[in-house]
Amino acid sequence: MASADSTGSSVSGRPRSGDLLHAGLAVALMLGVWGVGGLEVTTGKLSLIEALNGSTVLLPCSYSSCIGIKNLYFSWKYENNGSDVTLCESVIPSEDVEPKVKVTHDRVEFVGSSKTNNISILLWNITFEDEGVYACFARNPKEKNRNHTARLILRVVDQMKEVDNTLTTMIVSAVGGVIGLIVIFMAIKALVVHFLHKDDEKNKECLVSSSGNDNTENGLSGAKADKKGTPKA
């Protein structure tokens, strides 16, 4: 049922369009802040790591959150044909507080630090059986248990592939040759301009000298003519 306000106008019990607009903006703002500051973990730019059999390999992982963390749970797991094997796990109480990591694999070492948001691990003396997918997981209760997982693939090889730098060498040589030709051309051009400038200066000096000589000779001839034309007393 409609009611009347102090001005006598009828007010409906349904929410006004302005209230709906404000509520929508508030929800959108909250979602925007949630999306920008949400927890994320990353294993770097490479999703595939190749390592020699018997070597030690670093499995990188880091986390970020603009909102901050509290009791952040993280773990490393080895995914093998649908069965996950936990390698290590821990909880970071707050920022800059180092976690007490529980390592459940004899060849795994935690090398991260909460001061740098780093939760990387080392895998020692790898074998071909260590090939597969490794998952870095984190969950942040401060963000209503928002969680994220980043994965990378480890490939174990007998020997590392030699990188063929033939094409790179050819390109560098070609570019160097072009640069060298440009430098030589500029040097020759500078020398030619220099000699032409000198020739111009010599020509100007010759013209000046010739003009002075002509004027001098003309003056002397006139003087002689005047002397010869003067009658003796």
mmCIF file with all atom_site columns, C-alpha atoms in Angstrom:
data_model
loop_
_atom_site.group_PDB
_atom_site.id
_atom_site.type_symbol
_atom_site.label_atom_id
_atom_site.label_alt_id
_atom_site.label_comp_id
_atom_site.label_asym_id
_atom_site.label_entity_id
_atom_site.label_seq_id
_atom_site.pdbx_PDB_ins_code
_atom_site.Cartn_x
_atom_site.Cartn_y
_atom_site.Cartn_z
_atom_site.occupancy
_atom_site.B_iso_or_equiv
_atom_site.pdbx_formal_charge
_atom_site.auth_seq_id
_atom_site.auth_comp_id
_atom_site.auth_asym_id
_atom_site.auth_atom_id
_atom_site.pdbx_PDB_model_num
ATOM 1   C CA . MET A 1 1   ? 0.000   0.000   0.000   1.00 0.00 ? 1   MET A CA 1
ATOM 2   C CA . ALA A 1 2   ? 1.293   3.464   -0.906  1.00 0.00 ? 2   ALA A CA 1
ATOM 3   C CA . SER A 1 3   ? 1.990   6.049   1.806   1.00 0.00 ? 3   SER A CA 1
ATOM 4   C CA . ALA A 1 4   ? 2.141   9.833   1.689   1.00 0.00 ? 4   ALA A CA 1
ATOM 5   C CA . ASP A 1 5   ? 5.188   11.867  2.682   1.00 0.00 ? 5   ASP A CA 1
ATOM 6   C CA . SER A 1 6   ? 5.253   15.340  4.255   1.00 0.00 ? 6   SER A CA 1
ATOM 7   C CA . THR A 1 7   ? 4.737   17.004  0.868   1.00 0.00 ? 7   THR A CA 1
ATOM 8   C CA . GLY A 1 8   ? 1.644   14.988  0.240   1.00 0.00 ? 8   GLY A CA 1
ATOM 9   C CA . SER A 1 9   ? 3.072   13.007  -2.635  1.00 0.00 ? 9   SER A CA 1
ATOM 10  C CA . SER A 1 10  ? 2.588   9.282   -2.829  1.00 0.00 ? 10  SER A CA 1
ATOM 11  C CA . VAL A 1 11  ? 5.656   7.101   -2.133  1.00 0.00 ? 11  VAL A CA 1
ATOM 12  C CA . SER A 1 12  ? 5.713   3.487   -3.226  1.00 0.00 ? 12  SER A CA 1
ATOM 13  C CA . GLY A 1 13  ? 7.116   0.722   -1.066  1.00 0.00 ? 13  GLY A CA 1
ATOM 14  C CA . ARG A 1 14  ? 9.305   -0.445  -3.927  1.00 0.00 ? 14  ARG A CA 1
ATOM 15  C CA . PRO A 1 15  ? 12.952  0.802   -4.042  1.00 0.00 ? 15  PRO A CA 1
ATOM 16  C CA . ARG A 1 16  ? 13.596  3.886   -6.117  1.00 0.00 ? 16  ARG A CA 1
ATOM 17  C CA . SER A 1 17  ? 15.603  3.741   -9.337  1.00 0.00 ? 17  SER A CA 1
ATOM 18  C CA . GLY A 1 18  ? 18.253  5.986   -7.764  1.00 0.00 ? 18  GLY A CA 1
ATOM 19  C CA . ASP A 1 19  ? 18.693  3.556   -4.872  1.00 0.00 ? 19  ASP A CA 1
ATOM 20  C CA . LEU A 1 20  ? 19.048  0.676   -7.314  1.00 0.00 ? 20  LEU A CA 1
ATOM 21  C CA . LEU A 1 21  ? 21.670  2.628   -9.241  1.00 0.00 ? 21  LEU A CA 1
ATOM 22  C CA . HIS A 1 22  ? 23.671  3.366   -6.103  1.00 0.00 ? 22  HIS A CA 1
ATOM 23  C CA . ALA A 1 23  ? 23.472  -0.262  -5.024  1.00 0.00 ? 23  ALA A CA 1
ATOM 24  C CA . GLY A 1 24  ? 24.636  -1.412  -8.444  1.00 0.00 ? 24  GLY A CA 1
ATOM 25  C CA . LEU A 1 25  ? 27.596  0.974   -8.381  1.00 0.00 ? 25  LEU A CA 1
ATOM 26  C CA . ALA A 1 26  ? 28.563  -0.227  -4.918  1.00 0.00 ? 26  ALA A CA 1
ATOM 27  C CA . VAL A 1 27  ? 28.492  -3.869  -6.024  1.00 0.00 ? 27  VAL A CA 1
ATOM 28  C CA . ALA A 1 28  ? 30.493  -3.063  -9.164  1.00 0.00 ? 28  ALA A CA 1
ATOM 29  C CA . LEU A 1 29  ? 33.067  -1.189  -7.082  1.00 0.00 ? 29  LEU A CA 1
ATOM 30  C CA . MET A 1 30  ? 33.403  -4.106  -4.684  1.00 0.00 ? 30  MET A CA 1
ATOM 31  C CA . LEU A 1 31  ? 33.826  -6.544  -7.548  1.00 0.00 ? 31  LEU A CA 1
ATOM 32  C CA . GLY A 1 32  ? 36.404  -4.279  -9.163  1.00 0.00 ? 32  GLY A CA 1
ATOM 33  C CA . VAL A 1 33  ? 38.447  -4.038  -5.985  1.00 0.00 ? 33  VAL A CA 1
ATOM 34  C CA . TRP A 1 34  ? 38.143  -7.798  -5.521  1.00 0.00 ? 34  TRP A CA 1
ATOM 35  C CA . GLY A 1 35  ? 39.409  -8.440  -9.069  1.00 0.00 ? 35  GLY A CA 1
ATOM 36  C CA . VAL A 1 36  ? 42.334  -6.021  -8.836  1.00 0.00 ? 36  VAL A CA 1
ATOM 37  C CA . GLY A 1 37  ? 43.560  -7.087  -5.404  1.00 0.00 ? 37  GLY A CA 1
ATOM 38  C CA . GLY A 1 38  ? 42.869  -10.811 -5.696  1.00 0.00 ? 38  GLY A CA 1
ATOM 39  C CA . LEU A 1 39  ? 45.464  -13.398 -4.752  1.00 0.00 ? 39  LEU A CA 1
ATOM 40  C CA . GLU A 1 40  ? 47.610  -14.674 -7.600  1.00 0.00 ? 40  GLU A CA 1
ATOM 41  C CA . VAL A 1 41  ? 50.520  -17.094 -7.810  1.00 0.00 ? 41  VAL A CA 1
ATOM 42  C CA . THR A 1 42  ? 52.901  -17.407 -10.724 1.00 0.00 ? 42  THR A CA 1
ATOM 43  C CA . THR A 1 43  ? 55.783  -19.661 -11.735 1.00 0.00 ? 43  THR A CA 1
ATOM 44  C CA . GLY A 1 44  ? 57.353  -17.092 -14.039 1.00 0.00 ? 44  GLY A CA 1
ATOM 45  C CA . LYS A 1 45  ? 57.263  -16.629 -17.791 1.00 0.00 ? 45  LYS A CA 1
ATOM 46  C CA . LEU A 1 46  ? 58.241  -20.212 -18.658 1.00 0.00 ? 46  LEU A CA 1
ATOM 47  C CA . SER A 1 47  ? 55.750  -23.047 -18.264 1.00 0.00 ? 47  SER A CA 1
ATOM 48  C CA . LEU A 1 48  ? 58.339  -25.692 -19.226 1.00 0.00 ? 48  LEU A CA 1
ATOM 49  C CA . ILE A 1 49  ? 61.694  -26.328 -17.542 1.00 0.00 ? 49  ILE A CA 1
ATOM 50  C CA . GLU A 1 50  ? 64.354  -28.648 -18.948 1.00 0.00 ? 50  GLU A CA 1
ATOM 51  C CA . ALA A 1 51  ? 67.032  -29.983 -16.621 1.00 0.00 ? 51  ALA A CA 1
ATOM 52  C CA . LEU A 1 52  ? 69.816  -32.536 -16.800 1.00 0.00 ? 52  LEU A CA 1
ATOM 53  C CA . ASN A 1 53  ? 69.390  -35.931 -15.221 1.00 0.00 ? 53  ASN A CA 1
ATOM 54  C CA . GLY A 1 54  ? 71.116  -35.904 -11.812 1.00 0.00 ? 54  GLY A CA 1
ATOM 55  C CA . SER A 1 55  ? 71.138  -32.108 -11.499 1.00 0.00 ? 55  SER A CA 1
ATOM 56  C CA . THR A 1 56  ? 69.324  -29.804 -9.084  1.00 0.00 ? 56  THR A CA 1
ATOM 57  C CA . VAL A 1 57  ? 66.495  -27.676 -10.447 1.00 0.00 ? 57  VAL A CA 1
ATOM 58  C CA . LEU A 1 58  ? 64.729  -24.624 -9.062  1.00 0.00 ? 58  LEU A CA 1
ATOM 59  C CA . LEU A 1 59  ? 60.929  -24.665 -9.242  1.00 0.00 ? 59  LEU A CA 1
ATOM 60  C CA . PRO A 1 60  ? 59.981  -20.979 -8.929  1.00 0.00 ? 60  PRO A CA 1
ATOM 61  C CA . CYS A 1 61  ? 56.755  -19.631 -7.491  1.00 0.00 ? 61  CYS A CA 1
ATOM 62  C CA . SER A 1 62  ? 55.665  -16.302 -5.999  1.00 0.00 ? 62  SER A CA 1
ATOM 63  C CA . TYR A 1 63  ? 52.407  -14.839 -4.752  1.00 0.00 ? 63  TYR A CA 1
ATOM 64  C CA . SER A 1 64  ? 50.873  -11.368 -4.782  1.00 0.00 ? 64  SER A CA 1
ATOM 65  C CA . SER A 1 65  ? 47.863  -9.664  -3.250  1.00 0.00 ? 65  SER A CA 1
ATOM 66  C CA . CYS A 1 66  ? 47.073  -5.955  -3.110  1.00 0.00 ? 66  CYS A CA 1
ATOM 67  C CA . ILE A 1 67  ? 44.749  -6.566  -0.182  1.00 0.00 ? 67  ILE A CA 1
ATOM 68  C CA . GLY A 1 68  ? 47.416  -8.317  1.877   1.00 0.00 ? 68  GLY A CA 1
ATOM 69  C CA . ILE A 1 69  ? 47.665  -11.771 3.415   1.00 0.00 ? 69  ILE A CA 1
ATOM 70  C CA . LYS A 1 70  ? 46.796  -13.419 6.699   1.00 0.00 ? 70  LYS A CA 1
ATOM 71  C CA . ASN A 1 71  ? 47.428  -17.095 7.445   1.00 0.00 ? 71  ASN A CA 1
ATOM 72  C CA . LEU A 1 72  ? 48.228  -17.690 3.793   1.00 0.00 ? 72  LEU A CA 1
ATOM 73  C CA . TYR A 1 73  ? 48.324  -21.416 3.113   1.00 0.00 ? 73  TYR A CA 1
ATOM 74  C CA . PHE A 1 74  ? 50.556  -22.686 0.310   1.00 0.00 ? 74  PHE A CA 1
ATOM 75  C CA . SER A 1 75  ? 51.711  -26.041 -0.985  1.00 0.00 ? 75  SER A CA 1
ATOM 76  C CA . TRP A 1 76  ? 53.700  -27.709 -3.754  1.00 0.00 ? 76  TRP A CA 1
ATOM 77  C CA . LYS A 1 77  ? 52.305  -30.864 -5.331  1.00 0.00 ? 77  LYS A CA 1
ATOM 78  C CA . TYR A 1 78  ? 53.489  -33.280 -7.982  1.00 0.00 ? 78  TYR A CA 1
ATOM 79  C CA . GLU A 1 79  ? 50.616  -34.235 -10.258 1.00 0.00 ? 79  GLU A CA 1
ATOM 80  C CA . ASN A 1 80  ? 51.113  -37.767 -11.552 1.00 0.00 ? 80  ASN A CA 1
ATOM 81  C CA . ASN A 1 81  ? 48.323  -39.442 -13.513 1.00 0.00 ? 81  ASN A CA 1
ATOM 82  C CA . GLY A 1 82  ? 45.546  -37.958 -11.416 1.00 0.00 ? 82  GLY A CA 1
ATOM 83  C CA . SER A 1 83  ? 47.213  -38.596 -8.056  1.00 0.00 ? 83  SER A CA 1
ATOM 84  C CA . ASP A 1 84  ? 48.743  -35.593 -6.279  1.00 0.00 ? 84  ASP A CA 1
ATOM 85  C CA . VAL A 1 85  ? 51.850  -36.074 -4.170  1.00 0.00 ? 85  VAL A CA 1
ATOM 86  C CA . THR A 1 86  ? 52.415  -33.267 -1.656  1.00 0.00 ? 86  THR A CA 1
ATOM 87  C CA . LEU A 1 87  ? 56.035  -32.097 -1.607  1.00 0.00 ? 87  LEU A CA 1
ATOM 88  C CA . CYS A 1 88  ? 55.772  -29.365 1.013   1.00 0.00 ? 88  CYS A CA 1
ATOM 89  C CA . GLU A 1 89  ? 53.208  -27.093 2.675   1.00 0.00 ? 89  GLU A CA 1
ATOM 90  C CA . SER A 1 90  ? 52.997  -24.334 5.232   1.00 0.00 ? 90  SER A CA 1
ATOM 91  C CA . VAL A 1 91  ? 51.099  -21.291 6.492   1.00 0.00 ? 91  VAL A CA 1
ATOM 92  C CA . ILE A 1 92  ? 52.431  -17.732 6.434   1.00 0.00 ? 92  ILE A CA 1
ATOM 93  C CA . PRO A 1 93  ? 50.809  -15.949 9.426   1.00 0.00 ? 93  PRO A CA 1
ATOM 94  C CA . SER A 1 94  ? 51.355  -12.442 8.045   1.00 0.00 ? 94  SER A CA 1
ATOM 95  C CA . GLU A 1 95  ? 53.604  -10.430 5.803   1.00 0.00 ? 95  GLU A CA 1
ATOM 96  C CA . ASP A 1 96  ? 57.351  -10.558 6.593   1.00 0.00 ? 96  ASP A CA 1
ATOM 97  C CA . VAL A 1 97  ? 56.847  -13.528 8.933   1.00 0.00 ? 97  VAL A CA 1
ATOM 98  C CA . GLU A 1 98  ? 58.833  -16.541 7.763   1.00 0.00 ? 98  GLU A CA 1
ATOM 99  C CA . PRO A 1 99  ? 56.816  -19.776 7.594   1.00 0.00 ? 99  PRO A CA 1
ATOM 100 C CA . LYS A 1 100 ? 57.686  -23.087 9.194   1.00 0.00 ? 100 LYS A CA 1
ATOM 101 C CA . VAL A 1 101 ? 57.584  -25.319 6.139   1.00 0.00 ? 101 VAL A CA 1
ATOM 102 C CA . LYS A 1 102 ? 56.716  -28.977 6.385   1.00 0.00 ? 102 LYS A CA 1
ATOM 103 C CA . VAL A 1 103 ? 58.712  -30.837 3.714   1.00 0.00 ? 103 VAL A CA 1
ATOM 104 C CA . THR A 1 104 ? 57.364  -34.291 2.862   1.00 0.00 ? 104 THR A CA 1
ATOM 105 C CA . HIS A 1 105 ? 59.874  -35.242 0.157   1.00 0.00 ? 105 HIS A CA 1
ATOM 106 C CA . ASP A 1 106 ? 63.480  -36.188 0.893   1.00 0.00 ? 106 ASP A CA 1
ATOM 107 C CA . ARG A 1 107 ? 64.898  -34.338 -2.138  1.00 0.00 ? 107 ARG A CA 1
ATOM 108 C CA . VAL A 1 108 ? 62.909  -31.117 -1.770  1.00 0.00 ? 108 VAL A CA 1
ATOM 109 C CA . GLU A 1 109 ? 64.227  -27.947 -0.112  1.00 0.00 ? 109 GLU A CA 1
ATOM 110 C CA . PHE A 1 110 ? 62.187  -24.802 0.504   1.00 0.00 ? 110 PHE A CA 1
ATOM 111 C CA . VAL A 1 111 ? 64.177  -21.719 -0.556  1.00 0.00 ? 111 VAL A CA 1
ATOM 112 C CA . GLY A 1 112 ? 61.470  -19.042 -0.477  1.00 0.00 ? 112 GLY A CA 1
ATOM 113 C CA . SER A 1 113 ? 60.927  -16.100 1.824   1.00 0.00 ? 113 SER A CA 1
ATOM 114 C CA . SER A 1 114 ? 57.805  -14.201 2.834   1.00 0.00 ? 114 SER A CA 1
ATOM 115 C CA . LYS A 1 115 ? 59.818  -10.962 2.671   1.00 0.00 ? 115 LYS A CA 1
ATOM 116 C CA . THR A 1 116 ? 59.920  -11.318 -1.110  1.00 0.00 ? 116 THR A CA 1
ATOM 117 C CA . ASN A 1 117 ? 56.598  -13.193 -1.524  1.00 0.00 ? 117 ASN A CA 1
ATOM 118 C CA . ASN A 1 118 ? 58.657  -16.165 -2.678  1.00 0.00 ? 118 ASN A CA 1
ATOM 119 C CA . ILE A 1 119 ? 57.563  -19.773 -2.140  1.00 0.00 ? 119 ILE A CA 1
ATOM 120 C CA . SER A 1 120 ? 60.021  -21.507 -4.501  1.00 0.00 ? 120 SER A CA 1
ATOM 121 C CA . ILE A 1 121 ? 61.570  -24.936 -3.915  1.00 0.00 ? 121 ILE A CA 1
ATOM 122 C CA . LEU A 1 122 ? 64.660  -26.856 -5.021  1.00 0.00 ? 122 LEU A CA 1
ATOM 123 C CA . LEU A 1 123 ? 64.452  -30.419 -6.279  1.00 0.00 ? 123 LEU A CA 1
ATOM 124 C CA . TRP A 1 124 ? 67.770  -32.221 -5.748  1.00 0.00 ? 124 TRP A CA 1
ATOM 125 C CA . ASN A 1 125 ? 69.316  -35.019 -7.846  1.00 0.00 ? 125 ASN A CA 1
ATOM 126 C CA . ILE A 1 126 ? 66.423  -35.274 -10.273 1.00 0.00 ? 126 ILE A CA 1
ATOM 127 C CA . THR A 1 127 ? 65.753  -38.437 -12.241 1.00 0.00 ? 127 THR A CA 1
ATOM 128 C CA . PHE A 1 128 ? 63.563  -39.266 -15.225 1.00 0.00 ? 128 PHE A CA 1
ATOM 129 C CA . GLU A 1 129 ? 60.868  -40.326 -12.778 1.00 0.00 ? 129 GLU A CA 1
ATOM 130 C CA . ASP A 1 130 ? 60.619  -36.697 -11.623 1.00 0.00 ? 130 ASP A CA 1
ATOM 131 C CA . GLU A 1 131 ? 59.264  -35.587 -14.993 1.00 0.00 ? 131 GLU A CA 1
ATOM 132 C CA . GLY A 1 132 ? 55.740  -34.229 -14.917 1.00 0.00 ? 132 GLY A CA 1
ATOM 133 C CA . VAL A 1 133 ? 53.534  -31.374 -13.752 1.00 0.00 ? 133 VAL A CA 1
ATOM 134 C CA . TYR A 1 134 ? 54.276  -29.454 -10.556 1.00 0.00 ? 134 TYR A CA 1
ATOM 135 C CA . ALA A 1 135 ? 51.549  -27.279 -9.009  1.00 0.00 ? 135 ALA A CA 1
ATOM 136 C CA . CYS A 1 136 ? 52.097  -24.303 -6.715  1.00 0.00 ? 136 CYS A CA 1
ATOM 137 C CA . PHE A 1 137 ? 48.928  -23.561 -4.719  1.00 0.00 ? 137 PHE A CA 1
ATOM 138 C CA . ALA A 1 138 ? 48.011  -20.729 -2.340  1.00 0.00 ? 138 ALA A CA 1
ATOM 139 C CA . ARG A 1 139 ? 44.886  -19.785 -0.363  1.00 0.00 ? 139 ARG A CA 1
ATOM 140 C CA . ASN A 1 140 ? 44.322  -16.504 1.442   1.00 0.00 ? 140 ASN A CA 1
ATOM 141 C CA . PRO A 1 141 ? 41.703  -16.468 4.264   1.00 0.00 ? 141 PRO A CA 1
ATOM 142 C CA . LYS A 1 142 ? 41.878  -12.649 4.284   1.00 0.00 ? 142 LYS A CA 1
ATOM 143 C CA . GLU A 1 143 ? 40.179  -12.747 0.875   1.00 0.00 ? 143 GLU A CA 1
ATOM 144 C CA . LYS A 1 144 ? 37.449  -15.183 1.939   1.00 0.00 ? 144 LYS A CA 1
ATOM 145 C CA . ASN A 1 145 ? 39.719  -18.136 1.134   1.00 0.00 ? 145 ASN A CA 1
ATOM 146 C CA . ARG A 1 146 ? 40.407  -16.984 -2.406  1.00 0.00 ? 146 ARG A CA 1
ATOM 147 C CA . ASN A 1 147 ? 42.876  -19.463 -3.946  1.00 0.00 ? 147 ASN A CA 1
ATOM 148 C CA . HIS A 1 148 ? 44.975  -19.771 -7.055  1.00 0.00 ? 148 HIS A CA 1
ATOM 149 C CA . THR A 1 149 ? 47.193  -22.433 -8.649  1.00 0.00 ? 149 THR A CA 1
ATOM 150 C CA . ALA A 1 150 ? 50.111  -22.102 -11.044 1.00 0.00 ? 150 ALA A CA 1
ATOM 151 C CA . ARG A 1 151 ? 51.613  -25.097 -12.856 1.00 0.00 ? 151 ARG A CA 1
ATOM 152 C CA . LEU A 1 152 ? 54.832  -25.850 -14.652 1.00 0.00 ? 152 LEU A CA 1
ATOM 153 C CA . ILE A 1 153 ? 56.189  -28.889 -16.484 1.00 0.00 ? 153 ILE A CA 1
ATOM 154 C CA . LEU A 1 154 ? 59.567  -30.431 -15.688 1.00 0.00 ? 154 LEU A CA 1
ATOM 155 C CA . ARG A 1 155 ? 61.356  -32.324 -18.450 1.00 0.00 ? 155 ARG A CA 1
ATOM 156 C CA . VAL A 1 156 ? 64.478  -34.346 -17.625 1.00 0.00 ? 156 VAL A CA 1
ATOM 157 C CA . VAL A 1 157 ? 67.047  -34.874 -20.405 1.00 0.00 ? 157 VAL A CA 1
ATOM 158 C CA . ASP A 1 158 ? 70.383  -36.676 -20.844 1.00 0.00 ? 158 ASP A CA 1
ATOM 159 C CA . GLN A 1 159 ? 72.053  -33.617 -22.314 1.00 0.00 ? 159 GLN A CA 1
ATOM 160 C CA . MET A 1 160 ? 71.045  -30.077 -22.986 1.00 0.00 ? 160 MET A CA 1
ATOM 161 C CA . LYS A 1 161 ? 70.357  -29.107 -26.575 1.00 0.00 ? 161 LYS A CA 1
ATOM 162 C CA . GLU A 1 162 ? 73.012  -26.990 -28.205 1.00 0.00 ? 162 GLU A CA 1
ATOM 163 C CA . VAL A 1 163 ? 71.629  -23.710 -29.427 1.00 0.00 ? 163 VAL A CA 1
ATOM 164 C CA . ASP A 1 164 ? 72.347  -23.074 -33.119 1.00 0.00 ? 164 ASP A CA 1
ATOM 165 C CA . ASN A 1 165 ? 73.552  -19.500 -33.359 1.00 0.00 ? 165 ASN A CA 1
ATOM 166 C CA . THR A 1 166 ? 74.308  -19.620 -37.105 1.00 0.00 ? 166 THR A CA 1
ATOM 167 C CA . LEU A 1 167 ? 71.370  -17.432 -38.079 1.00 0.00 ? 167 LEU A CA 1
ATOM 168 C CA . THR A 1 168 ? 72.076  -14.975 -35.291 1.00 0.00 ? 168 THR A CA 1
ATOM 169 C CA . THR A 1 169 ? 75.733  -14.756 -36.328 1.00 0.00 ? 169 THR A CA 1
ATOM 170 C CA . MET A 1 170 ? 74.758  -14.135 -39.953 1.00 0.00 ? 170 MET A CA 1
ATOM 171 C CA . ILE A 1 171 ? 72.348  -11.382 -38.973 1.00 0.00 ? 171 ILE A CA 1
ATOM 172 C CA . VAL A 1 172 ? 74.879  -9.725  -36.690 1.00 0.00 ? 172 VAL A CA 1
ATOM 173 C CA . SER A 1 173 ? 77.560  -9.934  -39.389 1.00 0.00 ? 173 SER A CA 1
ATOM 174 C CA . ALA A 1 174 ? 75.242  -8.442  -42.010 1.00 0.00 ? 174 ALA A CA 1
ATOM 175 C CA . VAL A 1 175 ? 74.225  -5.589  -39.720 1.00 0.00 ? 175 VAL A CA 1
ATOM 176 C CA . GLY A 1 176 ? 77.865  -4.987  -38.804 1.00 0.00 ? 176 GLY A CA 1
ATOM 177 C CA . GLY A 1 177 ? 78.838  -4.923  -42.482 1.00 0.00 ? 177 GLY A CA 1
ATOM 178 C CA . VAL A 1 178 ? 76.136  -2.384  -43.311 1.00 0.00 ? 178 VAL A CA 1
ATOM 179 C CA . ILE A 1 179 ? 77.181  -0.187  -40.389 1.00 0.00 ? 179 ILE A CA 1
ATOM 180 C CA . GLY A 1 180 ? 80.814  -0.439  -41.531 1.00 0.00 ? 180 GLY A CA 1
ATOM 181 C CA . LEU A 1 181 ? 79.907  0.624   -45.071 1.00 0.00 ? 181 LEU A CA 1
ATOM 182 C CA . ILE A 1 182 ? 77.949  3.576   -43.730 1.00 0.00 ? 182 ILE A CA 1
ATOM 183 C CA . VAL A 1 183 ? 80.905  4.662   -41.603 1.00 0.00 ? 183 VAL A CA 1
ATOM 184 C CA . ILE A 1 184 ? 83.298  4.373   -44.562 1.00 0.00 ? 184 ILE A CA 1
ATOM 185 C CA . PHE A 1 185 ? 80.889  6.315   -46.796 1.00 0.00 ? 185 PHE A CA 1
ATOM 186 C CA . MET A 1 186 ? 80.563  9.097   -44.209 1.00 0.00 ? 186 MET A CA 1
ATOM 187 C CA . ALA A 1 187 ? 84.367  9.269   -43.829 1.00 0.00 ? 187 ALA A CA 1
ATOM 188 C CA . ILE A 1 188 ? 84.871  9.524   -47.612 1.00 0.00 ? 188 ILE A CA 1
ATOM 189 C CA . LYS A 1 189 ? 82.169  12.158  -47.841 1.00 0.00 ? 189 LYS A CA 1
ATOM 190 C CA . ALA A 1 190 ? 83.818  14.186  -45.066 1.00 0.00 ? 190 ALA A CA 1
ATOM 191 C CA . LEU A 1 191 ? 87.204  14.019  -46.868 1.00 0.00 ? 191 LEU A CA 1
ATOM 192 C CA . VAL A 1 192 ? 85.688  15.065  -50.202 1.00 0.00 ? 192 VAL A CA 1
ATOM 193 C CA . VAL A 1 193 ? 83.896  18.002  -48.574 1.00 0.00 ? 193 VAL A CA 1
ATOM 194 C CA . HIS A 1 194 ? 87.125  18.994  -46.835 1.00 0.00 ? 194 HIS A CA 1
ATOM 195 C CA . PHE A 1 195 ? 89.156  19.004  -50.063 1.00 0.00 ? 195 PHE A CA 1
ATOM 196 C CA . LEU A 1 196 ? 86.426  20.832  -51.963 1.00 0.00 ? 196 LEU A CA 1
ATOM 197 C CA . HIS A 1 197 ? 86.359  23.459  -49.230 1.00 0.00 ? 197 HIS A CA 1
ATOM 198 C CA . LYS A 1 198 ? 90.128  23.876  -49.519 1.00 0.00 ? 198 LYS A CA 1
ATOM 199 C CA . ASP A 1 199 ? 89.878  24.223  -53.314 1.00 0.00 ? 199 ASP A CA 1
ATOM 200 C CA . ASP A 1 200 ? 87.227  26.893  -52.901 1.00 0.00 ? 200 ASP A CA 1
ATOM 201 C CA . GLU A 1 201 ? 89.482  28.817  -50.508 1.00 0.00 ? 201 GLU A CA 1
ATOM 202 C CA . LYS A 1 202 ? 92.406  28.604  -52.958 1.00 0.00 ? 202 LYS A CA 1
ATOM 203 C CA . ASN A 1 203 ? 90.217  29.809  -55.813 1.00 0.00 ? 203 ASN A CA 1
ATOM 204 C CA . LYS A 1 204 ? 89.030  32.752  -53.737 1.00 0.00 ? 204 LYS A CA 1
ATOM 205 C CA . GLU A 1 205 ? 92.639  33.652  -52.831 1.00 0.00 ? 205 GLU A CA 1
ATOM 206 C CA . CYS A 1 206 ? 93.635  33.493  -56.484 1.00 0.00 ? 206 CYS A CA 1
ATOM 207 C CA . LEU A 1 207 ? 90.767  35.751  -57.491 1.00 0.00 ? 207 LEU A CA 1
ATOM 208 C CA . VAL A 1 208 ? 91.670  38.279  -54.807 1.00 0.00 ? 208 VAL A CA 1
ATOM 209 C CA . SER A 1 209 ? 95.342  38.238  -55.809 1.00 0.00 ? 209 SER A CA 1
ATOM 210 C CA . SER A 1 210 ? 94.516  38.607  -59.494 1.00 0.00 ? 210 SER A CA 1
ATOM 211 C CA . SER A 1 211 ? 92.184  41.526  -58.817 1.00 0.00 ? 211 SER A CA 1
ATOM 212 C CA . GLY A 1 212 ? 94.854  43.298  -56.734 1.00 0.00 ? 212 GLY A CA 1
ATOM 213 C CA . ASN A 1 213 ? 97.507  42.834  -59.383 1.00 0.00 ? 213 ASN A CA 1
ATOM 214 C CA . ASP A 1 214 ? 95.247  44.201  -62.095 1.00 0.00 ? 214 ASP A CA 1
ATOM 215 C CA . ASN A 1 215 ? 94.449  47.293  -60.076 1.00 0.00 ? 215 ASN A CA 1
ATOM 216 C CA . THR A 1 216 ? 98.145  47.878  -59.286 1.00 0.00 ? 216 THR A CA 1
ATOM 217 C CA . GLU A 1 217 ? 99.218  47.540  -62.891 1.00 0.00 ? 217 GLU A CA 1
ATOM 218 C CA . ASN A 1 218 ? 96.490  49.868  -64.057 1.00 0.00 ? 218 ASN A CA 1
ATOM 219 C CA . GLY A 1 219 ? 97.550  52.478  -61.505 1.00 0.00 ? 219 GLY A CA 1
ATOM 220 C CA . LEU A 1 220 ? 101.218 52.296  -62.511 1.00 0.00 ? 220 LEU A CA 1
ATOM 221 C CA . SER A 1 221 ? 100.394 52.648  -66.174 1.00 0.00 ? 221 SER A CA 1
ATOM 222 C CA . GLY A 1 222 ? 98.361  55.741  -65.495 1.00 0.00 ? 222 GLY A CA 1
ATOM 223 C CA . ALA A 1 223 ? 101.167 57.287  -63.471 1.00 0.00 ? 223 ALA A CA 1
ATOM 224 C CA . LYS A 1 224 ? 103.644 56.643  -66.219 1.00 0.00 ? 224 LYS A CA 1
ATOM 225 C CA . ALA A 1 225 ? 101.350 58.096  -68.791 1.00 0.00 ? 225 ALA A CA 1
ATOM 226 C CA . ASP A 1 226 ? 100.919 61.238  -66.706 1.00 0.00 ? 226 ASP A CA 1
ATOM 227 C CA . LYS A 1 227 ? 104.649 61.624  -66.344 1.00 0.00 ? 227 LYS A CA 1
ATOM 228 C CA . LYS A 1 228 ? 105.233 61.221  -70.049 1.00 0.00 ? 228 LYS A CA 1
ATOM 229 C CA . GLY A 1 229 ? 102.533 63.721  -70.927 1.00 0.00 ? 229 GLY A CA 1
ATOM 230 C CA . THR A 1 230 ? 103.970 66.505  -68.727 1.00 0.00 ? 230 THR A CA 1
ATOM 231 C CA . PRO A 1 231 ? 105.899 69.092  -70.905 1.00 0.00 ? 231 PRO A CA 1
ATOM 232 C CA . LYS A 1 232 ? 109.303 70.079  -69.790 1.00 0.00 ? 232 LYS A CA 1
ATOM 233 C CA . ALA A 1 233 ? 109.879 73.657  -68.672 1.00 0.00 ? 233 ALA A CA 1
#
